[in-house]
């Protein structure tokens, strides 16, 4: 089959997540500065960090996109012109924009910036896609509410790059244009301050019976009626490819380093295998097993094939689940003495069964038999946050491998 490139785009809420996503196979990352993005609660990047991020990503031959996708009021525009010119000067590969005013200003003051239209712009049909191309956009991030068949039509009718979400959290509101947080807490989701009110517990109150609360569905926990399951379109990679999608986007700038690295690796392997195998491609069980190890809600295919029903909602609880915890990071391997240089990320001890997820190599399982501190003194427990240690293991491990342990069930 003809091998057309299909980009894997990963979230980067801070520098550590950005670097791990790149190391674990992402072709590109998207991040935000300290203003004008939709994840104000994320640590994000100051201007010096953005410059460092661009240099790191480009040194690996990858791309970096910066979100400027708030829906601004007049007061939010202060400093925007200088910020756009700064982004152009450090050579970011594109900015992601939802608002027509920001789009217009970027074209006027930073014409060298490539413009990608955010999912917040609610692009659901080919005429809108044609409009954005005529305005000078290089790419459109389609609304999550479109099907793969819709995307195929949009790509055929308009010669413009298409980016589509394939994994991660879903918003209750159309393309994320949510007013619920603003109404209930006076924190505007469309300006970067979402409280995730859709994850809260709700009951039904009938107008003439104030104070009487009825759960929407019988459950001792109450009902999380707005709480969508997480998107996972792993098995539809062939259909997305054939529909002409140019970039597969992972949601999750506020998720962990473990999440960014693991999801990037799974989709990297899946895409590469598809390009190698073509029609013989199939989903490996170990890919889904990896996606269960990270923090997530139950998975759904959402709108990919047809409009979802009530099964796409998570009624039981709002919290995430995962099967494994990230407990250590490999910083190097000593081949002569057979140990990994480790940085502790969570308490672990001799006798425990662990596994190592490597950036490129296979999963390695191991029972810890010996550890020492940096000076070579034997220790039984790695109990200090981010302590440096040596963990003895015969299998050579790649730098930046993540050590994980099965989550203890409560």
XYZ file of C-alpha atoms in Angstrom:
410
model
C 0.000 0.000 0.000
C 1.087 3.616 -0.485
C 2.525 4.910 2.753
C 1.104 8.345 3.428
C 2.355 10.005 6.600
C -0.219 10.327 9.385
C 0.949 12.482 12.281
C 0.651 11.426 15.918
C 0.001 14.545 18.020
C 0.411 14.319 21.799
C -0.476 16.672 24.676
C 2.212 18.499 26.653
C 1.035 20.212 29.828
C 4.595 20.920 30.973
C 8.193 20.312 29.910
C 8.458 16.804 31.397
C 5.325 15.655 29.575
C 6.504 17.251 26.340
C 9.856 15.496 26.425
C 8.379 12.116 27.330
C 5.756 12.313 24.585
C 8.484 13.011 22.023
C 10.713 10.232 23.395
C 7.818 7.760 23.307
C 6.956 8.326 19.653
C 4.859 11.440 19.092
C 5.474 13.241 15.794
C 4.297 16.507 17.290
C 3.134 18.006 20.570
C 0.727 20.779 21.473
C 1.106 23.013 24.500
C 0.147 26.438 25.826
C 1.776 29.557 27.131
C 0.690 31.197 30.361
C -2.225 32.937 28.618
C -4.640 32.527 25.688
C -4.975 28.728 26.067
C -7.842 26.626 27.412
C -6.019 24.883 30.250
C -5.267 27.632 32.760
C -5.081 25.051 35.553
C -2.199 23.303 33.805
C 1.332 24.441 34.648
C 1.910 25.430 31.001
C 5.004 27.248 29.672
C 6.422 30.701 30.222
C 8.158 32.370 27.270
C 11.612 31.027 28.131
C 10.206 27.522 28.477
C 8.381 27.821 25.155
C 11.660 28.745 23.483
C 13.363 25.755 25.141
C 10.478 23.498 24.122
C 10.716 24.558 20.472
C 14.453 23.912 20.468
C 14.042 20.468 22.065
C 11.247 19.366 19.730
C 13.010 20.619 16.605
C 16.268 18.941 17.671
C 14.347 15.641 17.452
C 12.936 16.480 14.025
C 9.411 16.877 15.413
C 6.839 19.699 15.494
C 5.286 21.865 18.203
C 1.939 23.659 18.119
C 0.865 26.298 20.656
C -2.760 26.759 21.661
C -4.283 30.239 21.448
C -7.804 28.858 21.533
C -9.667 30.808 24.189
C -12.895 32.594 23.259
C -11.731 36.044 24.401
C -13.541 39.078 25.699
C -12.049 42.519 25.057
C -9.954 42.488 28.211
C -8.443 39.138 27.237
C -6.801 40.655 24.160
C -4.237 42.651 26.126
C -0.754 41.490 25.198
C -1.979 39.154 22.456
C -0.261 40.980 19.583
C 3.157 40.833 21.266
C 2.610 37.184 22.212
C 1.786 36.162 18.634
C 4.874 37.956 17.359
C 6.940 36.172 20.005
C 5.611 32.773 18.894
C 6.504 33.602 15.310
C 10.016 34.684 16.357
C 10.807 31.382 18.116
C 9.574 29.365 15.115
C 6.661 27.427 16.545
C 5.259 25.231 13.802
C 1.666 26.442 14.186
C -0.824 27.985 16.570
C -4.245 26.500 17.304
C -6.994 29.141 17.135
C -10.755 29.094 17.735
C -11.701 32.761 17.667
C -12.014 34.705 14.412
C -10.535 37.817 16.011
C -7.378 36.001 17.110
C -7.197 34.393 13.666
C -7.424 37.818 12.024
C -4.825 39.384 14.329
C -2.375 36.512 13.804
C -2.562 36.951 10.027
C -2.008 40.685 10.431
C 0.869 40.813 12.948
C 2.520 37.389 12.624
C 2.002 36.286 9.015
C 4.674 33.613 9.296
C 2.616 31.616 11.798
C 0.805 28.591 10.391
C -2.808 28.586 11.580
C -4.716 25.515 12.757
C -8.414 25.868 13.528
C -9.305 24.496 16.969
C -12.039 21.954 17.630
C -13.631 24.819 19.595
C -14.601 26.340 16.232
C -17.166 23.536 15.788
C -16.195 22.443 12.262
C -18.672 19.720 11.293
C -19.079 20.001 7.512
C -17.091 20.473 4.313
C -18.376 23.985 3.584
C -16.937 25.235 6.858
C -13.713 23.418 6.048
C -13.598 25.184 2.661
C -14.206 28.503 4.404
C -11.229 28.039 6.722
C -8.997 27.128 3.783
C -10.023 30.287 1.954
C -9.206 32.315 5.064
C -5.669 30.928 5.090
C -5.832 28.104 7.618
C -3.459 25.198 7.026
C -5.375 22.681 9.125
C -8.773 22.147 10.725
C -9.264 20.208 13.954
C -12.707 18.740 13.391
C -15.380 18.698 16.075
C -15.485 15.534 18.146
C -19.109 15.136 17.093
C -18.331 14.157 13.482
C -18.105 10.589 12.229
C -15.261 9.058 10.259
C -17.534 9.122 7.206
C -18.108 12.854 7.755
C -14.352 13.386 7.920
C -13.872 11.510 4.665
C -16.333 13.822 2.900
C -14.736 16.922 4.424
C -11.279 15.815 3.288
C -12.463 15.023 -0.243
C -14.310 18.334 -0.693
C -11.670 20.665 0.764
C -7.929 20.355 0.176
C -6.844 21.188 3.716
C -5.208 19.137 6.475
C -7.599 17.399 8.878
C -6.784 16.714 12.522
C -9.064 14.510 14.612
C -9.153 13.516 18.267
C -8.686 9.777 18.765
C -8.071 9.385 22.480
C -8.847 10.996 25.827
C -11.519 12.844 27.787
C -14.699 14.086 26.140
C -16.592 17.298 26.950
C -20.322 17.237 27.642
C -20.757 20.359 25.488
C -20.467 20.638 21.732
C -16.786 20.685 20.740
C -15.960 21.727 24.273
C -17.888 25.020 24.069
C -19.159 24.682 27.641
C -21.066 27.285 29.697
C -21.769 25.024 32.684
C -18.639 25.932 34.640
C -19.240 29.658 34.100
C -22.882 29.430 35.183
C -22.212 27.420 38.341
C -18.865 28.782 39.547
C -18.247 31.975 37.531
C -15.135 30.315 36.034
C -15.269 30.458 32.245
C -14.357 27.200 30.522
C -14.069 29.024 27.211
C -11.389 31.284 28.685
C -9.319 28.507 30.252
C -10.810 28.118 33.743
C -13.009 24.996 33.482
C -13.988 23.429 36.828
C -15.122 20.218 35.107
C -18.627 20.643 36.506
C -19.735 17.857 34.164
C -17.889 15.391 36.421
C -19.885 16.305 39.535
C -22.641 14.171 41.028
C -26.219 15.146 40.078
C -29.769 14.210 41.076
C -33.117 15.219 39.572
C -35.414 17.712 41.359
C -39.019 18.153 40.192
C -40.135 21.812 40.163
C -43.148 21.299 42.461
C -41.246 19.080 44.907
C -38.266 21.149 46.068
C -35.911 19.313 48.359
C -36.850 15.869 46.990
C -33.896 14.389 45.092
C -34.316 11.571 42.615
C -31.299 9.727 41.244
C -31.515 9.446 37.461
C -30.457 5.842 37.738
C -30.632 3.724 40.882
C -27.128 3.727 42.321
C -25.740 4.177 45.817
C -23.245 6.730 44.461
C -25.809 9.060 42.860
C -25.635 9.879 39.156
C -22.923 11.529 37.092
C -25.311 12.234 34.250
C -22.980 14.596 32.329
C -19.888 12.446 32.773
C -18.776 11.072 29.403
C -16.577 8.047 29.013
C -13.132 8.561 27.474
C -12.593 8.375 23.729
C -10.541 5.509 22.273
C -10.395 5.033 18.492
C -7.368 2.742 18.410
C -9.116 0.064 16.370
C -10.220 2.613 13.753
C -6.736 3.656 12.657
C -7.208 2.052 9.194
C -10.542 3.835 8.672
C -9.121 7.163 9.835
C -6.161 6.725 7.498
C -8.373 5.891 4.524
C -10.645 8.843 5.336
C -7.654 11.108 4.816
C -6.968 12.211 8.394
C -3.584 13.918 8.538
C -3.115 14.046 12.310
C -4.355 11.811 15.126
C -4.724 13.878 18.291
C -4.490 12.657 21.881
C -6.294 14.699 24.548
C -4.746 15.242 27.967
C -2.520 18.231 28.706
C -3.516 17.974 32.367
C -2.844 14.242 32.536
C 0.369 12.704 33.910
C 3.770 11.996 32.382
C 2.807 8.316 32.567
C -0.309 9.010 30.481
C 1.485 11.105 27.849
C 4.224 8.525 27.353
C 2.058 5.392 27.422
C -0.646 6.602 25.030
C 1.979 7.990 22.651
C 3.790 4.662 22.556
C 0.625 2.610 21.980
C -0.588 4.743 19.084
C 2.948 4.999 17.648
C 3.220 1.215 17.511
C -0.308 0.845 16.132
C 0.242 3.408 13.352
C 3.616 1.940 12.384
C 2.242 -1.584 12.306
C -0.650 -0.479 10.113
C 1.669 1.242 7.637
C 3.754 -1.938 7.561
C 0.945 -4.494 7.403
C -1.841 -2.698 5.531
C -4.981 -4.819 5.273
C -3.384 -7.525 7.431
C -3.238 -5.128 10.407
C -5.063 -6.033 13.604
C -5.246 -4.609 17.122
C -2.849 -6.296 19.524
C -4.216 -7.244 22.942
C -1.170 -5.716 24.602
C -2.084 -2.284 23.219
C -5.418 -2.287 25.027
C -3.703 -3.699 28.123
C -1.352 -0.706 28.107
C -4.263 1.723 27.797
C -5.838 0.149 30.896
C -2.686 0.844 32.914
C -3.049 4.633 32.708
C -5.595 6.800 34.507
C -8.815 6.835 32.468
C -12.573 6.462 32.497
C -14.195 3.547 30.641
C -13.633 3.865 26.913
C -16.113 4.733 24.171
C -16.026 5.095 20.379
C -18.251 8.185 20.746
C -19.330 9.565 17.331
C -16.834 7.667 15.166
C -19.380 5.337 13.561
C -22.783 6.523 14.787
C -24.272 8.885 17.322
C -23.641 7.481 20.806
C -26.442 6.476 23.133
C -26.655 6.371 26.898
C -23.901 3.750 26.994
C -21.357 6.491 26.236
C -22.040 8.101 29.615
C -20.362 7.003 32.846
C -23.195 6.963 35.383
C -21.499 5.204 38.288
C -18.667 7.525 39.326
C -16.575 10.463 38.177
C -13.153 9.218 39.243
C -10.665 7.540 36.922
C -9.335 4.000 37.149
C -5.987 2.473 36.249
C -4.321 -0.904 36.709
C -0.721 0.285 37.257
C 1.172 3.064 39.037
C 4.269 4.854 37.737
C 6.883 4.410 40.479
C 10.317 5.030 38.962
C 12.197 6.457 35.982
C 15.296 4.879 34.433
C 18.054 7.463 33.930
C 20.650 5.074 32.505
C 21.988 1.516 32.591
C 25.385 0.211 33.705
C 26.147 -2.756 31.464
C 29.322 -3.755 33.336
C 27.676 -4.128 36.727
C 24.112 -4.824 35.601
C 22.061 -2.122 37.246
C 19.758 0.704 36.228
C 20.199 4.237 37.505
C 16.762 5.116 38.883
C 14.836 8.115 40.122
C 12.062 7.187 42.548
C 8.554 8.424 41.746
C 6.666 6.392 44.382
C 7.590 4.112 47.267
C 8.818 0.629 46.247
C 10.837 -2.130 47.922
C 12.831 -5.324 47.484
C 10.613 -8.329 46.725
C 8.036 -6.455 44.686
C 7.130 -7.432 41.123
C 7.478 -4.509 38.716
C 7.611 -3.887 34.982
C 9.433 -1.465 32.718
C 7.761 0.292 29.799
C 10.547 1.342 27.434
C 10.364 4.152 24.844
C 11.060 1.712 22.008
C 11.763 -1.765 23.338
C 9.447 -4.465 24.717
C 7.852 -4.575 28.154
C 10.237 -6.008 30.766
C 8.930 -7.712 33.931
C 11.160 -8.012 36.989
C 11.151 -9.022 40.657
C 13.296 -6.586 42.647
C 16.071 -8.543 44.402
C 18.611 -5.832 45.146
C 18.819 -2.041 45.340
C 21.464 0.345 46.601
C 21.670 4.067 47.217
C 23.897 6.293 45.086
C 26.936 5.344 47.189
C 26.406 1.608 46.754
C 24.884 0.891 50.178
C 22.188 -1.786 50.082
C 18.646 -0.570 50.788
C 15.347 -2.422 51.147
C 13.000 0.453 50.371
C 13.087 3.469 48.046
C 11.020 5.720 50.282
C 12.281 9.242 49.642
C 10.634 11.311 46.934
C 12.747 11.456 43.758
C 15.694 9.746 45.461
C 18.452 8.422 43.196
C 19.306 4.730 43.437
C 20.641 1.689 41.647
C 18.310 -1.185 40.842
C 20.001 -4.442 39.819
C 18.483 -6.110 36.766
C 20.124 -8.325 34.137
C 18.094 -6.953 31.221
C 19.541 -3.696 29.828
C 16.935 -0.936 29.988
C 16.525 2.116 27.769
C 16.969 5.568 29.239
C 13.594 7.103 30.235
C 11.952 3.702 30.721
C 9.081 3.924 33.204
C 8.982 1.461 36.093
C 5.448 0.493 37.020
C 3.712 -1.613 39.660
C 0.227 -3.096 39.644
C -2.137 -0.775 41.492
C -3.109 -2.011 44.930
C -6.847 -2.475 45.011
C -8.632 -0.803 47.917
